[in-house]
Coordinates of C-alpha atoms and ligand atoms in Angstrom, one line a residue:
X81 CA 72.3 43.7 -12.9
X82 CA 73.0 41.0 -14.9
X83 CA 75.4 39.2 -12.4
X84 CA 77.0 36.2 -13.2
X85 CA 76.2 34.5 -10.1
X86 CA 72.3 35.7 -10.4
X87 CA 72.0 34.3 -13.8
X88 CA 73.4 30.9 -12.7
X89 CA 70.5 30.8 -10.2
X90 CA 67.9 31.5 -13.0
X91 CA 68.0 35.8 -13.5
X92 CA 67.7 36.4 -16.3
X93 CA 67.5 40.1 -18.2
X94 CA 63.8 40.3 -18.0
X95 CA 63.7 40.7 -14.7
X96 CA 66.0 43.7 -14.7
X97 CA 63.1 45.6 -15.5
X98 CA 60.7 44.1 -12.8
X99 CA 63.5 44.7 -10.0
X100 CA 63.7 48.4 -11.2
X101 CA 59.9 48.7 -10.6
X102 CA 60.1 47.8 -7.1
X103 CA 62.0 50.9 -6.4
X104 CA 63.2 50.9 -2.8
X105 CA 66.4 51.5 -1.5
X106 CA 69.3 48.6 -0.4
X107 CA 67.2 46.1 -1.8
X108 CA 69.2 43.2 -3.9
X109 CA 67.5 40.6 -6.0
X110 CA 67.5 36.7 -4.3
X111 CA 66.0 33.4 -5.2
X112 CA 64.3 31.6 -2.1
X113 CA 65.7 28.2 -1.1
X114 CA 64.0 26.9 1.7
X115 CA 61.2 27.8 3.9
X116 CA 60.6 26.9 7.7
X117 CA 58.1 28.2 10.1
X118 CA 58.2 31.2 7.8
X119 CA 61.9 31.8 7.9
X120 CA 63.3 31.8 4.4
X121 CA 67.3 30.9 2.8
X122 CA 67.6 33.2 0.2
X123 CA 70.1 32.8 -2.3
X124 CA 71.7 36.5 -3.9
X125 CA 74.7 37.7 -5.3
X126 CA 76.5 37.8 -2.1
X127 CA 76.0 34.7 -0.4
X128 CA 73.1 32.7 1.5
X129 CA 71.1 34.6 3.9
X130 CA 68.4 33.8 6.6
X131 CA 65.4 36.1 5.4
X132 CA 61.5 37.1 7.0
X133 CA 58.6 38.2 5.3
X134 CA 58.1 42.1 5.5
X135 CA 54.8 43.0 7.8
X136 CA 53.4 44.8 4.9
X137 CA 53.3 41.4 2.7
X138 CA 52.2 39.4 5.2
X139 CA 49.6 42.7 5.8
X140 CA 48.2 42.9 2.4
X141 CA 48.2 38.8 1.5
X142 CA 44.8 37.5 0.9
X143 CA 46.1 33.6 1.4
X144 CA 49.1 31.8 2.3
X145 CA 49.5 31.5 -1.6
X146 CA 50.9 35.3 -1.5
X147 CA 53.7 34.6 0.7
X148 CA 57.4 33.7 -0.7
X149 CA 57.2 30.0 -1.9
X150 CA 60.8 28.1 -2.5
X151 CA 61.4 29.0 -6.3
X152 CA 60.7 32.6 -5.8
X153 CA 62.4 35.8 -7.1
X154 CA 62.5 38.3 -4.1
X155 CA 64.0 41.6 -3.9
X156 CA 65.6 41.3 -0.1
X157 CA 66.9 43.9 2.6
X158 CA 69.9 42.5 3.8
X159 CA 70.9 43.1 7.2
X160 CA 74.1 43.9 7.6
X161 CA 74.3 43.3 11.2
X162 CA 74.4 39.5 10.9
X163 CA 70.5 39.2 11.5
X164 CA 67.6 38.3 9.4
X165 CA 66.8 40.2 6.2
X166 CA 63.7 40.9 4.8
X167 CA 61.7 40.4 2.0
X168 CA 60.4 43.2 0.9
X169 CA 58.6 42.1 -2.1
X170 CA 58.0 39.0 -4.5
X171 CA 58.9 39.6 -8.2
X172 CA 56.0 38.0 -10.4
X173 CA 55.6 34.0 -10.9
X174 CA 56.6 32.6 -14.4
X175 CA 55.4 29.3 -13.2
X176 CA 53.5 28.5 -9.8
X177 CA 52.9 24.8 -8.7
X178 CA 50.0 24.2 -6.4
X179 CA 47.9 21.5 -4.5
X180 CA 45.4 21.8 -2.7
X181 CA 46.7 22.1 1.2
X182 CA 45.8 18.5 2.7
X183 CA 43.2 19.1 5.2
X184 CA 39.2 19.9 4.9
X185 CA 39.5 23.7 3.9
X186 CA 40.0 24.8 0.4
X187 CA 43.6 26.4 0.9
X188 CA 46.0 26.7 -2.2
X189 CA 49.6 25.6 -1.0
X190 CA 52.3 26.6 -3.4
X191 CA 54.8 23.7 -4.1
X192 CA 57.6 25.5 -6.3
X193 CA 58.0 28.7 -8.2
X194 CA 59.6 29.5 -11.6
X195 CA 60.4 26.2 -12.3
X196 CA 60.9 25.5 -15.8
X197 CA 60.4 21.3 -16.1
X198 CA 58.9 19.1 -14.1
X199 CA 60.0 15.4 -13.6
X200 CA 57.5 13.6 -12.4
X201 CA 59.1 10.3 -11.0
X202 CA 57.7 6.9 -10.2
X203 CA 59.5 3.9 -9.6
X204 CA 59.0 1.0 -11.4
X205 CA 59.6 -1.4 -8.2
X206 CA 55.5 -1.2 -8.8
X207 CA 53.8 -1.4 -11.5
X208 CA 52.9 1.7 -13.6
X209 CA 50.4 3.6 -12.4
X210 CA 48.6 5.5 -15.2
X211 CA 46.3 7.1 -13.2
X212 CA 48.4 8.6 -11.0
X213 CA 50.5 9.7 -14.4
X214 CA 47.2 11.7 -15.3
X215 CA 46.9 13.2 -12.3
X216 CA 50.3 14.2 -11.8
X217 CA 50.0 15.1 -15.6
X218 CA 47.4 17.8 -14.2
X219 CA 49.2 19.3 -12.1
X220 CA 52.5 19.6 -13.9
X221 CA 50.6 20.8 -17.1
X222 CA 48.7 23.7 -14.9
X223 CA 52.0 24.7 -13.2
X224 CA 53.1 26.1 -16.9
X225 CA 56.4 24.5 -16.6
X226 CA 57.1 21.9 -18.9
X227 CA 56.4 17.7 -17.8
X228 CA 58.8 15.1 -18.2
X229 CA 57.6 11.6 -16.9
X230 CA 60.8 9.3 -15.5
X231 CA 60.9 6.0 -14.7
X232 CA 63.5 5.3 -12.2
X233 CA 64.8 2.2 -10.6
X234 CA 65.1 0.6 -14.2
X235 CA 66.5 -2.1 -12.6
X236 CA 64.3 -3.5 -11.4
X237 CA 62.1 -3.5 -14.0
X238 CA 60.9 -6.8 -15.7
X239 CA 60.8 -5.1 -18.9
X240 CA 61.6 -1.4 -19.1
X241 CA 60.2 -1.2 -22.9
X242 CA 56.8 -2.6 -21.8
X243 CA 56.7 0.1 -19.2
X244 CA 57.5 3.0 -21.1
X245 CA 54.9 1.6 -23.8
X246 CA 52.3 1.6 -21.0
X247 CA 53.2 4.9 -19.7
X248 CA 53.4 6.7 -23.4
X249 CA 49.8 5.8 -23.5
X250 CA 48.8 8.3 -20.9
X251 CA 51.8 10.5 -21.2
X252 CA 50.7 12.0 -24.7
X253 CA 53.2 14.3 -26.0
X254 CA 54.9 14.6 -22.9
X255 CA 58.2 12.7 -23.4
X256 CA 58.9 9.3 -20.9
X257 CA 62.5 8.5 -19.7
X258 CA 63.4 5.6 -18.0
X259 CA 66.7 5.6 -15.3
X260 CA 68.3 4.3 -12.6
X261 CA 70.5 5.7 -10.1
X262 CA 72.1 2.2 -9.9
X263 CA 73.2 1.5 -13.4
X264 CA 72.1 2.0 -16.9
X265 CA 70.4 4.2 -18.3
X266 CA 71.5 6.4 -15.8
X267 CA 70.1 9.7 -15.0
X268 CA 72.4 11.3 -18.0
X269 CA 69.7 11.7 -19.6
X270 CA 68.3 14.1 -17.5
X271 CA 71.1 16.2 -17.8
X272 CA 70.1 18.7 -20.8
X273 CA 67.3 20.0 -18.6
X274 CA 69.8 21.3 -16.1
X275 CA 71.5 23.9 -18.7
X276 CA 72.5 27.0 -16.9
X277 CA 70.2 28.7 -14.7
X278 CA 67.7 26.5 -15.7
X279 CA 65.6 24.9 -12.9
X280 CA 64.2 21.6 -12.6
X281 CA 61.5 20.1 -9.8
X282 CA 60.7 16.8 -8.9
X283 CA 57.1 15.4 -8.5
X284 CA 56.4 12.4 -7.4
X285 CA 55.2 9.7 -4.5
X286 CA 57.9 9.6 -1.9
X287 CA 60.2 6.3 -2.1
X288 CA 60.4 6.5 -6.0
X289 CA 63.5 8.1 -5.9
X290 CA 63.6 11.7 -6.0
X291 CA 66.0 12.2 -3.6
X292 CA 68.5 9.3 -5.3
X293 CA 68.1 11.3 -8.2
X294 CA 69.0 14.5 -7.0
X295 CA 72.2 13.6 -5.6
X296 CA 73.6 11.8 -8.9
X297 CA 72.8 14.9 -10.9
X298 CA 74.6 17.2 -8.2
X299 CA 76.7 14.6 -8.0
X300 CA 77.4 14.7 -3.8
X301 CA 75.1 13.7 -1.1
X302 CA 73.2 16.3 -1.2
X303 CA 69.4 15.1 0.2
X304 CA 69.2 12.5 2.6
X305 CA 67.7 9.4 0.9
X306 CA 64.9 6.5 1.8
X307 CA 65.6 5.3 5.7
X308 CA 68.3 7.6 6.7
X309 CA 65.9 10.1 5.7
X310 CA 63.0 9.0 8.0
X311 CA 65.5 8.3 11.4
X312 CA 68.5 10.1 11.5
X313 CA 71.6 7.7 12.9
X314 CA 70.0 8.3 16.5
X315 CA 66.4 7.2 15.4
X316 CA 65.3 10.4 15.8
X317 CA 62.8 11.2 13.1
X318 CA 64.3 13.9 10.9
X319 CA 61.8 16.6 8.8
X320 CA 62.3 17.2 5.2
X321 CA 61.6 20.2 3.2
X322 CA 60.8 21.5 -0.5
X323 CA 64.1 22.9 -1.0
X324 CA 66.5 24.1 -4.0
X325 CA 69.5 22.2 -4.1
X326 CA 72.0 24.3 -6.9
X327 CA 74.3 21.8 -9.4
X328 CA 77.8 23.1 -9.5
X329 CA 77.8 22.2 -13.5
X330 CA 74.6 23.7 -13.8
X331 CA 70.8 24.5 -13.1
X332 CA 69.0 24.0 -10.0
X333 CA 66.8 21.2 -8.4
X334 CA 63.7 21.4 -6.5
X335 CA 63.0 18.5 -4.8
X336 CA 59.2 18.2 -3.1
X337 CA 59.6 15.2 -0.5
X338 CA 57.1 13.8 1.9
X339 CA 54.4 14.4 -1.2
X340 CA 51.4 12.0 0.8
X341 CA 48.8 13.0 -1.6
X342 CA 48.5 15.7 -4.1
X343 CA 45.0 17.0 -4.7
X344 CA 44.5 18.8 -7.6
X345 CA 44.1 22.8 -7.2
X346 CA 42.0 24.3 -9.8
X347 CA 43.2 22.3 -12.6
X348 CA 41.4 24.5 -15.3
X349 CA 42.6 23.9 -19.1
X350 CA 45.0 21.5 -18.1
X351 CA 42.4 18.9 -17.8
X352 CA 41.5 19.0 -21.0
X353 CA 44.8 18.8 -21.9
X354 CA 45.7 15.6 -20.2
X355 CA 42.4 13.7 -21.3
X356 CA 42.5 15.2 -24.6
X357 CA 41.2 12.1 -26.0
X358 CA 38.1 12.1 -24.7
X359 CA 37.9 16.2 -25.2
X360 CA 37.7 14.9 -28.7
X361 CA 35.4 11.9 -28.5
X362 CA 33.0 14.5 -26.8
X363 CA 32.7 16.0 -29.7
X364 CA 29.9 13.8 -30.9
X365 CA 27.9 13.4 -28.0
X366 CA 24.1 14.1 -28.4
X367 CA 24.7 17.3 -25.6
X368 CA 27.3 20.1 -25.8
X369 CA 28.0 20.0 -22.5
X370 CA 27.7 16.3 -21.9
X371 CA 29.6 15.6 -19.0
X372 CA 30.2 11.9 -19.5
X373 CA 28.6 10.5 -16.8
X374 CA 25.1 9.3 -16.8
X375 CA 23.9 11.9 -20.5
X376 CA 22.0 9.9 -22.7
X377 CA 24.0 10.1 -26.0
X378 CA 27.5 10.2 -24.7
X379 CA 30.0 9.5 -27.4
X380 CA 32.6 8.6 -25.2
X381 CA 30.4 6.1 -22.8
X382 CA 30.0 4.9 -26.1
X383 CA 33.7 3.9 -27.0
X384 CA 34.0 2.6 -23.8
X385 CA 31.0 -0.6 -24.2
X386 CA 32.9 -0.5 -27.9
X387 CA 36.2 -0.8 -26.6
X388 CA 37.9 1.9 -28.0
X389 CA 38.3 3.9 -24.8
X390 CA 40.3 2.2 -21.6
X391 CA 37.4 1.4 -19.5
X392 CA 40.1 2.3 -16.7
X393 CA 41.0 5.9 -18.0
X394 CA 37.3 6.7 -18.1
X395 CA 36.9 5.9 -14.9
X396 CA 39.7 7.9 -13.3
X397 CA 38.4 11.3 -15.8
X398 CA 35.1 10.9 -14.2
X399 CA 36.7 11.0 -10.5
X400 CA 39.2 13.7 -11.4
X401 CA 36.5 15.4 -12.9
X402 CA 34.2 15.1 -9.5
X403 CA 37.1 16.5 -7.4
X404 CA 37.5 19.5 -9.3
X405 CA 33.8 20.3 -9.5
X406 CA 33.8 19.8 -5.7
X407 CA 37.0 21.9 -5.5
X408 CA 35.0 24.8 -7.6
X409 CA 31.6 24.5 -5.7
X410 CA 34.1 24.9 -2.0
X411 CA 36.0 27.9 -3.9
X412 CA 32.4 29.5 -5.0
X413 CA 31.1 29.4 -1.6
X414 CA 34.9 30.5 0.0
X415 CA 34.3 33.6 -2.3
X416 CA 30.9 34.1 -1.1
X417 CA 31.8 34.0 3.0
X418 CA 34.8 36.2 2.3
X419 CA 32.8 39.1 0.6
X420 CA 30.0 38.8 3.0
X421 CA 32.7 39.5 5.9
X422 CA 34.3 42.0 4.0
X423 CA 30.8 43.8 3.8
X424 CA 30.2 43.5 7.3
X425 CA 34.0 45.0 8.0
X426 CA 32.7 48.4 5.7
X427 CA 29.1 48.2 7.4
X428 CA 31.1 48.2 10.9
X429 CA 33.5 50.6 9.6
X430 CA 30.6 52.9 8.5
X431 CA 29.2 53.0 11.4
X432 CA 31.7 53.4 13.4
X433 CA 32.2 56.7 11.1
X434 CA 28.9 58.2 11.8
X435 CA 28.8 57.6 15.0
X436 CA 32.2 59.6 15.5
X437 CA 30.6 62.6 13.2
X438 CA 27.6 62.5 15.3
X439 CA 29.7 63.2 18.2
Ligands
LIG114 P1 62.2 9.7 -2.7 O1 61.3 9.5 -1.5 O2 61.4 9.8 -4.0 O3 63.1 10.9 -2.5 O4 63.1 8.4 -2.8 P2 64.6 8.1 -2.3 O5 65.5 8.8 -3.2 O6 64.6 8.3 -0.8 O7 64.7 6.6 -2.6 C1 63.8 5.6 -2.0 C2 64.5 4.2 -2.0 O8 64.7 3.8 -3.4 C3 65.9 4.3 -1.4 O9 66.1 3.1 -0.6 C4 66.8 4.3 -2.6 O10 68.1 3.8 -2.3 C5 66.1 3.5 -3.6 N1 66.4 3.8 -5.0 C6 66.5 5.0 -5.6 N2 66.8 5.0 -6.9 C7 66.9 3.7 -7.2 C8 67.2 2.9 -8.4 O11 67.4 3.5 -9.5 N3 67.2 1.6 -8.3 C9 66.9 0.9 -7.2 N4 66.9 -0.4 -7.2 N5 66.7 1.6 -6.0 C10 66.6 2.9 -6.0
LIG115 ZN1 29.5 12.5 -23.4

């Protein structure tokens, strides 16, 4: 199984053993590309195919969050007929990537899959923006791939050093690269995270660079970049998409354009994580589970009138930490309207059942 062409897209031997278990016939393992309107490009062994979802997948899905996401191992039917395979099944996540779908409902929209680092790129044309580091920082932490924070367009920085500095602050033991795609550093650097089959994503607000990025580490145009990508050369606007792009000398890039906001999905232990400095300060506040907002008390309100604690980085924990209760209190009541209709489908079903019997 352990084809040299699978491995370069990221197989590796323990999924032998999770392909086995799927057990059905003229399936072949494949690695989704691209999505659109729920067509899929799925990489395998023998070329790029054009792909659907299987009824019974769709069937049994309890959320858009169950259906192939770009990223994904799949075991795929191919059609040898010239026409669209099928995914039969979706072999398990090492790392999923998720926001919360913009809009009002609560719906978990899967980024990327199996990615092993995440760059999350800004641009320092603007000034760093530390809270947006922390809440990218969320979401790359809960993903359980591995963050990197770059600074690109180092060019135009007034003083790269200064930035980095400001941006180590937040970042923790995540490292910080600064690079341009117009001179030095260059992107280089980036390089050992592309080691074979390895795969890399890129987070970020659009216009920082992503793209630019992308196509200097492939090394060919591969991703349309800043205006081009907006109109097309007959000002028609052109769509992007979240798609892998594969490096001839190695690994694979994920590139998530068109990013207009990124609320955080159920950012559990990884909040902690990223404000792990005030985790600790918490430790001496009057109540266990002192919240930090108005407790009497509060050890870390406390470093703030001292100074100690970035008035600014309390601030932005306190409204990260108000979004994610709101996203558990939506997600609690979510649960509770689903297993009330789920217990009116058995009721019906019931029902339905006696009155055939009583027939
Ligand atoms: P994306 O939205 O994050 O994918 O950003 P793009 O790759 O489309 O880049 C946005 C704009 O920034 C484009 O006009 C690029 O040419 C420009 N750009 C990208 N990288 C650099 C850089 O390192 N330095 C400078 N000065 N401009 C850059
Ligand atoms: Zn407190």
């Amino acid at each position: 199984m352990a084809h040299a062409d699978l491995v370069a897209l990221g197989w590796t031997a323990d999924r032998d053993s999770e392909f086995a278990a799927i057990a059905e016939a003229d399936v072949v393992p494949g690695r989704v590309s691209l999505e659109h309107n729920h067509v899929y490009r799925v990489l395998t062994g023998e070329g790029e195919r054009l792909a659907e979802t299987a009824g019974r997948i769709k069937y049994l899905a309890s959320g858009r969050n169950e259906l192939p996401a770009v990223g994904d191992w799949v075991a795929v039917r191919l059609d040898q007929q010239g026409g669209r395979s099928v995914i039969r099944a979706i072999l398990p996540r090492r790392s999923v990537f998720s926001r919360r779908a913009a809009g009002r409902e609560t719906i978990e929209q899967v980024l990327a899959a199996n990615v092993d680092t995440v760059l999350i790129v800004f641009g320092l044309d603007k000034p760093v923006n530390t809270r947006a580091i922390e809440r990218y920082l969320i979401v790359a932490r809960r993903s359980g791939a591995a963050p990197v924070i770059v600074l690109n367009k180092a060019d135009l920085a007034e003083d790269v050093g200064e930035s980095v500095a400001e941006a180590t602050v937040v970042a923790g033991d995540v490292p910080v690269h600064a690079v341009s795609t117009r001179g030095a550093p260059g992107v280089s650097r980036l390089v050992p995270f592309l080691a074979l089959g390895r795969t890399v994503a890129l987070l970020g607000p659009s216009g920082a660079g992503k793209s630019s990025i992308v196509n200097v580490l492939v090394e060919r145009e591969a991703l349309p970049t800043g205006e081009v990508r907006e109109w097309d050369a007959r000002g028609r606007h052109t769509s992007v998409h979240r798609q892998i792009v594969v490096r001839e000398a190695g690994g694979l890039i994920i590139d998530t354009p068109g990013l207009r906001e990124l609320q955080l999905w159920d950012a559990g232990e990884s909040f902690g994580d990223t404000f792990s400095d005030i985790a600790s300060l918490g430790d001496a506040c009057r109540f266990r589970d002192c919240r930090h907002d108005r407790e009497p008390g509060c050890a870390v309100k406390a470093a703030v009138d001292a100074g100690t604690l970035d008035a600014g980085r309390y601030e932005s924990y306190l409204k990260l930490q108000r979004e994610q209760a709101a996203f558990e209190k939506n997600r609690d009541e979510r649960a509770a309207i689903e297993s009330k209709r789920k217990a009116r489908l058995g009721s019906k079903a019931i029902k339905a059942f006696q009155k055939q019997r009583g027939r």
